[in-house]
C-alpha positions as YAML, in Angstrom:
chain: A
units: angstrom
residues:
- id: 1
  name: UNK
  ca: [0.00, 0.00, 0.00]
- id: 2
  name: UNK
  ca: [1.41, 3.11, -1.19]
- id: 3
  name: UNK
  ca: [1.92, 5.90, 2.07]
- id: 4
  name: UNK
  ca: [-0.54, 8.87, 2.62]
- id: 5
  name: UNK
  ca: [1.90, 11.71, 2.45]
- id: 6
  name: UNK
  ca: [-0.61, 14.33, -0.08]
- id: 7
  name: UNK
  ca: [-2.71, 16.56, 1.79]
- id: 8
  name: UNK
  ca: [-5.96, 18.40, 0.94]
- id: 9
  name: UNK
  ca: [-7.68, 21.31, 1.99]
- id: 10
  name: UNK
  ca: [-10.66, 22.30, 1.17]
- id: 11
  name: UNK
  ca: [-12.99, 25.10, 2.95]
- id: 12
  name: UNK
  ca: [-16.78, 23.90, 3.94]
- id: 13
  name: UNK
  ca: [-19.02, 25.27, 6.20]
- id: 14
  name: UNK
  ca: [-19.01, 23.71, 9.68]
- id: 15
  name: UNK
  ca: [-22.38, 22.45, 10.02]
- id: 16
  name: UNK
  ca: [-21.67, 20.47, 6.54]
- id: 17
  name: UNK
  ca: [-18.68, 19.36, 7.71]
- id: 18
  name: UNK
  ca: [-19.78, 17.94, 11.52]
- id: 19
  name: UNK
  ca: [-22.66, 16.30, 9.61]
- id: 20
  name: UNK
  ca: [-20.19, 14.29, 7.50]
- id: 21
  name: UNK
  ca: [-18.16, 13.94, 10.10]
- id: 22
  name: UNK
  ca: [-20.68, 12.20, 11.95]
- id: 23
  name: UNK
  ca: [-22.28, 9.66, 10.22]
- id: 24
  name: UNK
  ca: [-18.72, 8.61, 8.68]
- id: 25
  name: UNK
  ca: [-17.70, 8.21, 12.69]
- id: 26
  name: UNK
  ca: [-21.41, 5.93, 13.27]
- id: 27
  name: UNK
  ca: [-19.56, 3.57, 9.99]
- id: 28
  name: UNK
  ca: [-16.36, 3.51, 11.75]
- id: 29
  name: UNK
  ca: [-14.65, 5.62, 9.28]
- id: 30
  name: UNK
  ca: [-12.93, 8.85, 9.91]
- id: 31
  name: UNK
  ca: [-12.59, 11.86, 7.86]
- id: 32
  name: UNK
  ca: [-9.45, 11.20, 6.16]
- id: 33
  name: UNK
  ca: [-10.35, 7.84, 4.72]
- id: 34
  name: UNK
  ca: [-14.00, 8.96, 3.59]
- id: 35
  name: UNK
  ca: [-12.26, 11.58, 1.24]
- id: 36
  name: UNK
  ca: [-9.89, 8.58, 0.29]
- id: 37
  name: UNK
  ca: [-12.75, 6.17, -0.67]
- id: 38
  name: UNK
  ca: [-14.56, 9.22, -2.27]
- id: 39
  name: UNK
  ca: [-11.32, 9.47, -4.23]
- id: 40
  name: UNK
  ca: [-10.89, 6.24, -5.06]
- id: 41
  name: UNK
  ca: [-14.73, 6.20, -6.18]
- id: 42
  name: UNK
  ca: [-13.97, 8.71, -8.70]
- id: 43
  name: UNK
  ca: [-11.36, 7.12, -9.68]
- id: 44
  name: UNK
  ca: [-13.33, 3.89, -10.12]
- id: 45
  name: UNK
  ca: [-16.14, 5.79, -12.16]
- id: 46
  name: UNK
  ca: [-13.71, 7.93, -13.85]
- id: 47
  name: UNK
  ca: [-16.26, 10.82, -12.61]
- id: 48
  name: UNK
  ca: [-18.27, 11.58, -9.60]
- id: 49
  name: UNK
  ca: [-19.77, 8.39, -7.78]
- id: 50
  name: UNK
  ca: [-23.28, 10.23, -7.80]
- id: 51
  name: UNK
  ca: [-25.38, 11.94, -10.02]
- id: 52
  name: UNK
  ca: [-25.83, 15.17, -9.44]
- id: 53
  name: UNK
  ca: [-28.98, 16.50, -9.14]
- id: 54
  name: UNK
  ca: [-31.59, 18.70, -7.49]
- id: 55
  name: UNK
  ca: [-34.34, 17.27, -5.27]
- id: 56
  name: UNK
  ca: [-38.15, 17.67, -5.82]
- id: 57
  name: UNK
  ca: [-39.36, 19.14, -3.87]
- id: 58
  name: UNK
  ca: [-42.51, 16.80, -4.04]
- id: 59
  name: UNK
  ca: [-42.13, 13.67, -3.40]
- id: 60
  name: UNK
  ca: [-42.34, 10.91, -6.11]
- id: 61
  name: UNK
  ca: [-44.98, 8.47, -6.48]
- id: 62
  name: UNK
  ca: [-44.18, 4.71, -6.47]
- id: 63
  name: UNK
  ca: [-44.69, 4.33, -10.32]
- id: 64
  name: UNK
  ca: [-42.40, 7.50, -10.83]
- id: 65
  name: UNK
  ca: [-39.74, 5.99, -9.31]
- id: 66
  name: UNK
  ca: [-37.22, 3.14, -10.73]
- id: 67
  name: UNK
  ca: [-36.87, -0.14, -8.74]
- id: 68
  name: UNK
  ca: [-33.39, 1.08, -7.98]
- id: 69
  name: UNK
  ca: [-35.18, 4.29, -6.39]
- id: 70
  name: UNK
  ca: [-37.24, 2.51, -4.49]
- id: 71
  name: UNK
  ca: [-35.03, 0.03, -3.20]
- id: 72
  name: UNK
  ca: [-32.67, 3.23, -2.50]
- id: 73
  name: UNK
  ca: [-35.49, 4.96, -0.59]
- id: 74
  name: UNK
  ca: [-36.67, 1.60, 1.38]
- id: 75
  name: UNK
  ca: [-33.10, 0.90, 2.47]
- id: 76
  name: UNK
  ca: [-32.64, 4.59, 3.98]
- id: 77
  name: UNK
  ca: [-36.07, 4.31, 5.82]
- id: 78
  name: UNK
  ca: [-34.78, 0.74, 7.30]
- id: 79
  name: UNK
  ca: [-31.66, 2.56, 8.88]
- id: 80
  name: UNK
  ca: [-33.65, 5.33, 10.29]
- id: 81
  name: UNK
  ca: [-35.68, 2.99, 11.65]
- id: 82
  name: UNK
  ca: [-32.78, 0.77, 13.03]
- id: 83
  name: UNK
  ca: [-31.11, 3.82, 14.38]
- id: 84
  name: UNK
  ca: [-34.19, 5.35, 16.31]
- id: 85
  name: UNK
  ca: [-34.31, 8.23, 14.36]
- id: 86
  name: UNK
  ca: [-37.87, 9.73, 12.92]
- id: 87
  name: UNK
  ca: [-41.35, 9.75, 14.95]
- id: 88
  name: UNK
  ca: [-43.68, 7.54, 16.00]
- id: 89
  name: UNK
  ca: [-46.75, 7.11, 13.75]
- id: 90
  name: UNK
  ca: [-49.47, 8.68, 15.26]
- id: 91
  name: UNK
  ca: [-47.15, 11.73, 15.96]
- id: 92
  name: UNK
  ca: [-46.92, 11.74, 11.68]
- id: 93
  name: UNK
  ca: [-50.41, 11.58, 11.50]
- id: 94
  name: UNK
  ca: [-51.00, 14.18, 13.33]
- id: 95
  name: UNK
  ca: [-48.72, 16.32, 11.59]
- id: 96
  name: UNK
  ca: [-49.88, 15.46, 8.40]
- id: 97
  name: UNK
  ca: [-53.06, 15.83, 9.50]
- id: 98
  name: UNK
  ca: [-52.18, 19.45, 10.86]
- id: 99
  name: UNK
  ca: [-50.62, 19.96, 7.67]
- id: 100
  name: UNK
  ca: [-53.49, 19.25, 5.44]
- id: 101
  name: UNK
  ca: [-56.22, 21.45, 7.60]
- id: 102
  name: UNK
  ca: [-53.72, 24.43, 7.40]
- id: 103
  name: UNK
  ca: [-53.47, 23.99, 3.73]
- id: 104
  name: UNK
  ca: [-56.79, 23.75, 2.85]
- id: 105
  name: UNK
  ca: [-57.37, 26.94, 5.07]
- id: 106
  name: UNK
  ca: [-55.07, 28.97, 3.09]
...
């Protein structure tokens, strides 16, 4: 294995930056080899890893989206889930209920 003697710097704003910083430390990675693999990624794909986009801001519907999508968008909800994070249904409801009376009163 070749030896890490290159360094980069790059300016990002903090909040970005703990966020990364973050869920890279919940994988057991730390910051230095997450910009490797992201690297090495490009390298691989001769290109970015990712497609870059911008979001909906709607969400898509189930025959919108590609199996890959959904799959994509299943797995993420799984983790949440796994990890504690997000609400408890009836607490969604109730927003969403909350949401749907203030938009129809608009």
């Amino acid at each position: 294995m070749a030896i890490k003697s290159s360094n980069v710097i790059a300016r990002v704003e903090p909040e970005i930056k703990e966020q990364a910083e973050h869920i890279l430390a919940k994988l057991g990675i730390s910051a230095s080899n997450g910009i490797n693999m992201f690297y090495r990624q490009i390298i691989l794909w001769n290109g970015l890893p990712f497609r870059p986009s911008i979001p909906s801001t709607s969400p898509k519907s189930l025959t919108d989206m590609s199996k890959d999508e959904f799959d994509l968008k299943l797995t993420r909800a799984f983790m949440q889930a796994k990890a504690g994070e997000g609400i408890a249904a009836d607490e969604f409801f109730e927003s969403l209920k909350s949401e749907v009376i203030k938009s129809h009163a608009e």
